[in-house]
């Protein structure tokens, strides 16, 4: 079982290297990546379309890349904004990786692009482990998904620089408990900002763009506590004092008091190369 964990760590380490390279290359071009993560149906595409329209109104050079297992529906929808848009079809892969993203940018990303919005594959599990060379990682949740979403997906919410609540126009109808949601977010990611939005009503539109620009300019990026945690030990001891590697089932079951994973393939380690985090990575 040790080999499974070692393979997992190797994959994350390779992605971390690719993410660092991509981040440096894009920084040299003056481009910052905004990585958007959420469950399917959260309203991510609707919000992004509104933000892209706002960016165009402000003459900000932005682009968008959207990833799905199949169909180009989201790309066609985002293209209505008039900004450069590209679709990535992952052919069954449940997340984007830094090398994959970089490959799709070659020869496509327009010179002078200030912000590149990446709409990741719709789920809160696989994408949470992979740094895409982003400057800002945003996790979205709709009011229909339940207030306990941050506790169910602590890695995704725990590594977010910003949390966005969508579809607030129907919050009352679905009896969304905002206070409970905020409390759960704070439990896994103390201090992270929570934005309330409604693409349908125009509530909060432009705020994501403002946060993205602030991050691109080098200021105002929240640093998640989870990303600053030291790496977990890769072995445990049995009652006889013999050392054993954690297996893949172990890493799914080990959590700290805040509900954050402590397995040797901890996504916080893979994400330690993100901006503002690398300098604080502990030995």
Tab-separated table of C-alpha atoms in Angstrom:
chain	number	residue	atom	x	y	z
A	1	UNK	CA	0.000	0.000	0.000
A	2	UNK	CA	2.984	2.273	0.448
A	3	UNK	CA	3.391	2.408	-3.327
A	4	UNK	CA	-0.094	3.912	-3.741
A	5	UNK	CA	0.734	6.746	-1.352
A	6	UNK	CA	4.141	7.305	-2.932
A	7	UNK	CA	2.526	7.496	-6.371
A	8	UNK	CA	-0.030	10.010	-5.082
A	9	UNK	CA	2.728	12.155	-3.613
A	10	UNK	CA	4.754	11.932	-6.824
A	11	UNK	CA	1.792	13.102	-8.917
A	12	UNK	CA	1.183	16.058	-6.612
A	13	UNK	CA	4.882	16.933	-6.503
A	14	UNK	CA	5.077	16.906	-10.294
A	15	UNK	CA	2.027	19.160	-10.489
A	16	UNK	CA	3.532	21.513	-7.915
A	17	UNK	CA	6.633	21.908	-10.062
A	18	UNK	CA	4.540	22.534	-13.174
A	19	UNK	CA	2.392	25.055	-11.295
A	20	UNK	CA	5.444	26.995	-10.143
A	21	UNK	CA	6.802	27.132	-13.668
A	22	UNK	CA	3.468	28.222	-15.122
A	23	UNK	CA	3.015	30.872	-12.438
A	24	UNK	CA	6.420	32.353	-13.214
A	25	UNK	CA	5.834	32.312	-16.973
A	26	UNK	CA	2.464	34.013	-16.684
A	27	UNK	CA	3.792	36.562	-14.190
A	28	UNK	CA	6.454	37.510	-16.727
A	29	UNK	CA	3.628	38.200	-19.177
A	30	UNK	CA	1.685	40.214	-16.618
A	31	UNK	CA	-1.090	37.606	-16.374
A	32	UNK	CA	-2.693	36.291	-13.186
A	33	UNK	CA	-4.800	33.135	-12.979
A	34	UNK	CA	-8.090	32.996	-11.060
A	35	UNK	CA	-9.019	29.381	-10.318
A	36	UNK	CA	-12.762	28.853	-9.786
A	37	UNK	CA	-13.900	25.665	-8.025
A	38	UNK	CA	-17.422	24.525	-7.206
A	39	UNK	CA	-19.924	21.697	-7.395
A	40	UNK	CA	-21.882	21.203	-10.628
A	41	UNK	CA	-24.878	23.516	-10.849
A	42	UNK	CA	-23.559	26.084	-8.389
A	43	UNK	CA	-24.030	28.962	-10.812
A	44	UNK	CA	-20.310	29.326	-11.474
A	45	UNK	CA	-20.725	29.874	-15.221
A	46	UNK	CA	-23.497	32.445	-14.778
A	47	UNK	CA	-21.424	34.440	-12.306
A	48	UNK	CA	-18.324	34.237	-14.482
A	49	UNK	CA	-20.247	35.443	-17.520
A	50	UNK	CA	-21.407	38.480	-15.554
A	51	UNK	CA	-17.878	39.180	-14.348
A	52	UNK	CA	-16.486	38.925	-17.865
A	53	UNK	CA	-19.108	41.374	-19.118
A	54	UNK	CA	-18.171	43.775	-16.316
A	55	UNK	CA	-14.492	43.433	-17.229
A	56	UNK	CA	-15.256	44.276	-20.844
A	57	UNK	CA	-17.233	47.341	-19.750
A	58	UNK	CA	-14.152	48.457	-17.822
A	59	UNK	CA	-11.821	47.732	-20.776
A	60	UNK	CA	-9.885	45.197	-18.751
A	61	UNK	CA	-8.036	42.621	-20.865
A	62	UNK	CA	-9.307	39.291	-19.536
A	63	UNK	CA	-9.788	35.784	-20.902
A	64	UNK	CA	-11.531	32.640	-19.728
A	65	UNK	CA	-10.844	28.950	-19.989
A	66	UNK	CA	-13.505	26.465	-18.962
A	67	UNK	CA	-13.085	22.735	-18.315
A	68	UNK	CA	-15.688	19.987	-18.593
A	69	UNK	CA	-15.733	16.252	-19.072
A	70	UNK	CA	-17.879	16.723	-22.179
A	71	UNK	CA	-19.715	19.369	-24.283
A	72	UNK	CA	-18.672	22.934	-25.099
A	73	UNK	CA	-21.839	24.460	-23.663
A	74	UNK	CA	-20.070	26.621	-21.082
A	75	UNK	CA	-17.544	27.989	-23.568
A	76	UNK	CA	-20.314	29.024	-25.956
A	77	UNK	CA	-22.127	30.712	-23.102
A	78	UNK	CA	-19.056	32.579	-21.842
A	79	UNK	CA	-18.135	33.646	-25.386
A	80	UNK	CA	-21.239	35.842	-25.390
A	81	UNK	CA	-19.264	38.235	-23.201
A	82	UNK	CA	-17.009	39.056	-26.128
A	83	UNK	CA	-13.754	38.132	-24.380
A	84	UNK	CA	-11.403	35.347	-25.541
A	85	UNK	CA	-12.740	31.982	-24.346
A	86	UNK	CA	-11.459	28.431	-24.754
A	87	UNK	CA	-12.929	25.064	-23.782
A	88	UNK	CA	-10.916	22.163	-22.361
A	89	UNK	CA	-12.508	18.737	-22.640
A	90	UNK	CA	-10.870	16.510	-20.026
A	91	UNK	CA	-12.189	13.238	-21.492
A	92	UNK	CA	-13.250	11.910	-18.120
A	93	UNK	CA	-10.544	13.463	-15.924
A	94	UNK	CA	-12.204	15.056	-12.885
A	95	UNK	CA	-9.800	17.984	-12.545
A	96	UNK	CA	-7.348	20.224	-14.326
A	97	UNK	CA	-3.607	19.983	-13.761
A	98	UNK	CA	-1.027	22.734	-14.220
A	99	UNK	CA	0.721	21.098	-17.186
A	100	UNK	CA	-2.605	20.539	-18.915
A	101	UNK	CA	-3.560	24.167	-18.421
A	102	UNK	CA	-0.203	25.401	-19.667
A	103	UNK	CA	-0.483	23.288	-22.796
A	104	UNK	CA	-3.831	24.830	-23.692
A	105	UNK	CA	-2.502	28.366	-23.207
A	106	UNK	CA	0.329	27.983	-25.730
A	107	UNK	CA	-0.502	29.925	-28.863
A	108	UNK	CA	-3.932	30.930	-27.577
A	109	UNK	CA	-3.708	33.320	-24.620
A	110	UNK	CA	-3.664	36.858	-26.063
A	111	UNK	CA	-0.701	39.067	-25.211
A	112	UNK	CA	-1.525	41.638	-22.569
A	113	UNK	CA	-4.155	39.494	-20.822
A	114	UNK	CA	-4.375	40.821	-17.273
A	115	UNK	CA	-6.605	38.145	-15.760
A	116	UNK	CA	-7.216	34.581	-16.873
A	117	UNK	CA	-10.306	33.040	-15.272
A	118	UNK	CA	-10.203	29.247	-15.162
A	119	UNK	CA	-13.518	27.503	-14.580
A	120	UNK	CA	-12.378	24.168	-13.185
A	121	UNK	CA	-14.222	20.871	-13.599
A	122	UNK	CA	-17.389	20.866	-11.491
A	123	UNK	CA	-16.620	19.053	-8.256
A	124	UNK	CA	-15.071	19.857	-4.893
A	125	UNK	CA	-12.854	16.799	-4.467
A	126	UNK	CA	-10.242	16.258	-7.201
A	127	UNK	CA	-9.581	19.917	-8.167
A	128	UNK	CA	-8.863	20.883	-4.555
A	129	UNK	CA	-5.529	19.024	-4.603
A	130	UNK	CA	-4.089	20.687	-7.697
A	131	UNK	CA	-2.455	24.090	-7.835
A	132	UNK	CA	-2.862	25.579	-11.312
A	133	UNK	CA	-0.343	28.355	-10.833
A	134	UNK	CA	-3.154	30.609	-9.701
A	135	UNK	CA	-2.905	33.926	-7.919
A	136	UNK	CA	-6.388	33.605	-6.485
A	137	UNK	CA	-8.277	30.410	-5.658
A	138	UNK	CA	-12.029	30.948	-5.353
A	139	UNK	CA	-14.496	28.349	-4.071
A	140	UNK	CA	-18.170	28.899	-4.845
A	141	UNK	CA	-21.258	27.397	-3.203
A	142	UNK	CA	-24.887	28.083	-4.002
A	143	UNK	CA	-27.507	28.629	-1.318
A	144	UNK	CA	-29.200	25.406	-2.450
A	145	UNK	CA	-26.249	23.207	-1.467
A	146	UNK	CA	-26.569	23.387	2.299
A	147	UNK	CA	-24.770	25.275	5.028
A	148	UNK	CA	-22.534	22.323	5.916
A	149	UNK	CA	-20.761	22.230	2.531
A	150	UNK	CA	-17.493	23.619	3.976
A	151	UNK	CA	-17.420	20.855	6.598
A	152	UNK	CA	-18.094	18.155	3.991
A	153	UNK	CA	-15.332	19.446	1.714
A	154	UNK	CA	-12.738	20.929	4.102
A	155	UNK	CA	-9.829	20.730	1.644
A	156	UNK	CA	-11.600	22.743	-1.054
A	157	UNK	CA	-12.849	25.411	1.333
A	158	UNK	CA	-9.787	25.209	3.552
A	159	UNK	CA	-7.408	26.210	0.743
A	160	UNK	CA	-9.570	29.009	-0.686
A	161	UNK	CA	-8.364	32.583	-0.865
A	162	UNK	CA	-11.963	33.690	-1.304
A	163	UNK	CA	-15.374	32.059	-0.843
A	164	UNK	CA	-18.356	33.127	-2.954
A	165	UNK	CA	-22.003	32.321	-2.237
A	166	UNK	CA	-24.192	32.262	-5.357
A	167	UNK	CA	-27.936	32.407	-6.082
A	168	UNK	CA	-28.680	34.553	-3.032
A	169	UNK	CA	-31.874	35.745	-4.713
A	170	UNK	CA	-33.464	32.431	-3.668
A	171	UNK	CA	-31.814	32.201	-0.234
A	172	UNK	CA	-35.062	32.882	1.598
A	173	UNK	CA	-37.018	30.344	-0.434
A	174	UNK	CA	-34.550	27.550	0.352
A	175	UNK	CA	-34.131	28.715	3.971
A	176	UNK	CA	-30.395	29.257	3.611
A	177	UNK	CA	-28.772	29.939	6.994
A	178	UNK	CA	-26.053	32.465	6.171
A	179	UNK	CA	-24.748	32.660	9.740
A	180	UNK	CA	-24.302	28.881	9.909
A	181	UNK	CA	-22.540	28.813	6.542
A	182	UNK	CA	-20.136	31.556	7.594
A	183	UNK	CA	-19.419	29.746	10.857
A	184	UNK	CA	-18.612	26.535	8.996
A	185	UNK	CA	-16.335	28.369	6.557
A	186	UNK	CA	-14.533	29.987	9.491
A	187	UNK	CA	-14.042	26.578	11.092
A	188	UNK	CA	-11.991	25.251	8.176
A	189	UNK	CA	-10.534	28.537	6.887
A	190	UNK	CA	-10.410	31.270	9.567
A	191	UNK	CA	-10.407	34.800	8.222
A	192	UNK	CA	-11.324	34.080	4.612
A	193	UNK	CA	-13.714	36.586	3.027
A	194	UNK	CA	-17.186	35.419	2.009
A	195	UNK	CA	-18.906	37.289	-0.836
A	196	UNK	CA	-22.654	37.105	-1.445
A	197	UNK	CA	-23.744	37.202	-5.090
A	198	UNK	CA	-26.695	36.767	-7.401
A	199	UNK	CA	-25.969	36.764	-11.118
A	200	UNK	CA	-29.699	36.948	-11.831
A	201	UNK	CA	-30.232	40.077	-9.726
A	202	UNK	CA	-26.794	41.614	-10.284
A	203	UNK	CA	-25.936	41.428	-6.595
A	204	UNK	CA	-22.195	41.505	-5.899
A	205	UNK	CA	-21.276	41.539	-9.584
A	206	UNK	CA	-17.867	43.122	-10.060
A	207	UNK	CA	-16.644	42.265	-6.582
A	208	UNK	CA	-14.924	39.092	-7.743
A	209	UNK	CA	-13.256	41.118	-10.472
A	210	UNK	CA	-12.090	43.663	-7.892
A	211	UNK	CA	-10.615	40.937	-5.671
A	212	UNK	CA	-8.893	39.377	-8.662
A	213	UNK	CA	-7.293	42.672	-9.655
A	214	UNK	CA	-6.172	43.311	-6.080
A	215	UNK	CA	-4.556	39.868	-5.992
A	216	UNK	CA	-2.900	40.467	-9.357
A	217	UNK	CA	-1.453	43.711	-8.024
A	218	UNK	CA	0.126	41.826	-5.140
A	219	UNK	CA	-2.127	42.727	-2.263
A	220	UNK	CA	-5.115	41.580	-0.292
A	221	UNK	CA	-4.791	37.806	-0.757
A	222	UNK	CA	-5.948	35.785	2.233
A	223	UNK	CA	-3.499	33.077	3.307
A	224	UNK	CA	-5.332	29.907	4.397
A	225	UNK	CA	-4.175	28.343	7.639
A	226	UNK	CA	-4.376	24.926	6.017
A	227	UNK	CA	-1.753	25.868	3.424
A	228	UNK	CA	0.651	26.870	6.209
A	229	UNK	CA	0.426	23.593	8.115
A	230	UNK	CA	3.594	21.475	8.234
A	231	UNK	CA	3.614	18.241	6.222
A	232	UNK	CA	2.183	15.255	8.008
A	233	UNK	CA	4.424	12.287	8.850
A	234	UNK	CA	4.370	9.631	6.162
A	235	UNK	CA	4.382	6.725	8.630
A	236	UNK	CA	2.641	5.550	11.761
A	237	UNK	CA	3.560	2.968	14.389
A	238	UNK	CA	1.573	-0.013	15.562
A	239	UNK	CA	1.215	-1.175	19.153
A	240	UNK	CA	4.513	-3.102	18.890
A	241	UNK	CA	6.413	-0.010	17.813
A	242	UNK	CA	6.759	-1.136	14.209
A	243	UNK	CA	6.552	1.570	11.599
A	244	UNK	CA	4.005	1.295	8.773
A	245	UNK	CA	3.172	3.604	5.872
A	246	UNK	CA	-0.330	5.059	5.701
A	247	UNK	CA	-2.315	3.423	2.943
A	248	UNK	CA	-4.873	5.045	0.692
A	249	UNK	CA	-7.707	4.186	3.069
A	250	UNK	CA	-5.812	5.711	5.973
A	251	UNK	CA	-5.496	9.091	4.312
A	252	UNK	CA	-9.214	9.303	3.774
A	253	UNK	CA	-9.917	8.777	7.474
A	254	UNK	CA	-7.300	10.867	9.292
A	255	UNK	CA	-8.342	14.416	10.135
A	256	UNK	CA	-7.398	16.973	12.747
A	257	UNK	CA	-9.773	18.728	15.138
A	258	UNK	CA	-10.886	21.182	12.462
A	259	UNK	CA	-11.744	18.383	10.052
A	260	UNK	CA	-8.669	18.989	7.880
A	261	UNK	CA	-6.875	15.969	6.378
A	262	UNK	CA	-3.542	14.967	7.878
A	263	UNK	CA	-2.575	12.137	5.527
A	264	UNK	CA	0.868	12.046	3.858
A	265	UNK	CA	-0.647	13.078	0.525
A	266	UNK	CA	-2.168	16.164	2.155
A	267	UNK	CA	-3.259	18.558	-0.622
A	268	UNK	CA	-1.966	21.413	1.536
A	269	UNK	CA	1.514	20.159	0.716
A	270	UNK	CA	0.828	20.180	-3.005
A	271	UNK	CA	-0.593	23.685	-2.707
A	272	UNK	CA	2.386	24.988	-0.725
A	273	UNK	CA	3.818	26.452	-3.921
A	274	UNK	CA	0.945	28.924	-4.299
A	275	UNK	CA	1.667	32.674	-4.017
A	276	UNK	CA	2.279	33.820	-0.493
A	277	UNK	CA	2.506	30.233	0.729
A	278	UNK	CA	5.876	29.014	-0.524
A	279	UNK	CA	7.754	31.403	1.746
A	280	UNK	CA	6.025	29.922	4.750
A	281	UNK	CA	6.405	26.287	3.860
A	282	UNK	CA	7.918	24.494	6.818
A	283	UNK	CA	10.552	21.759	6.668
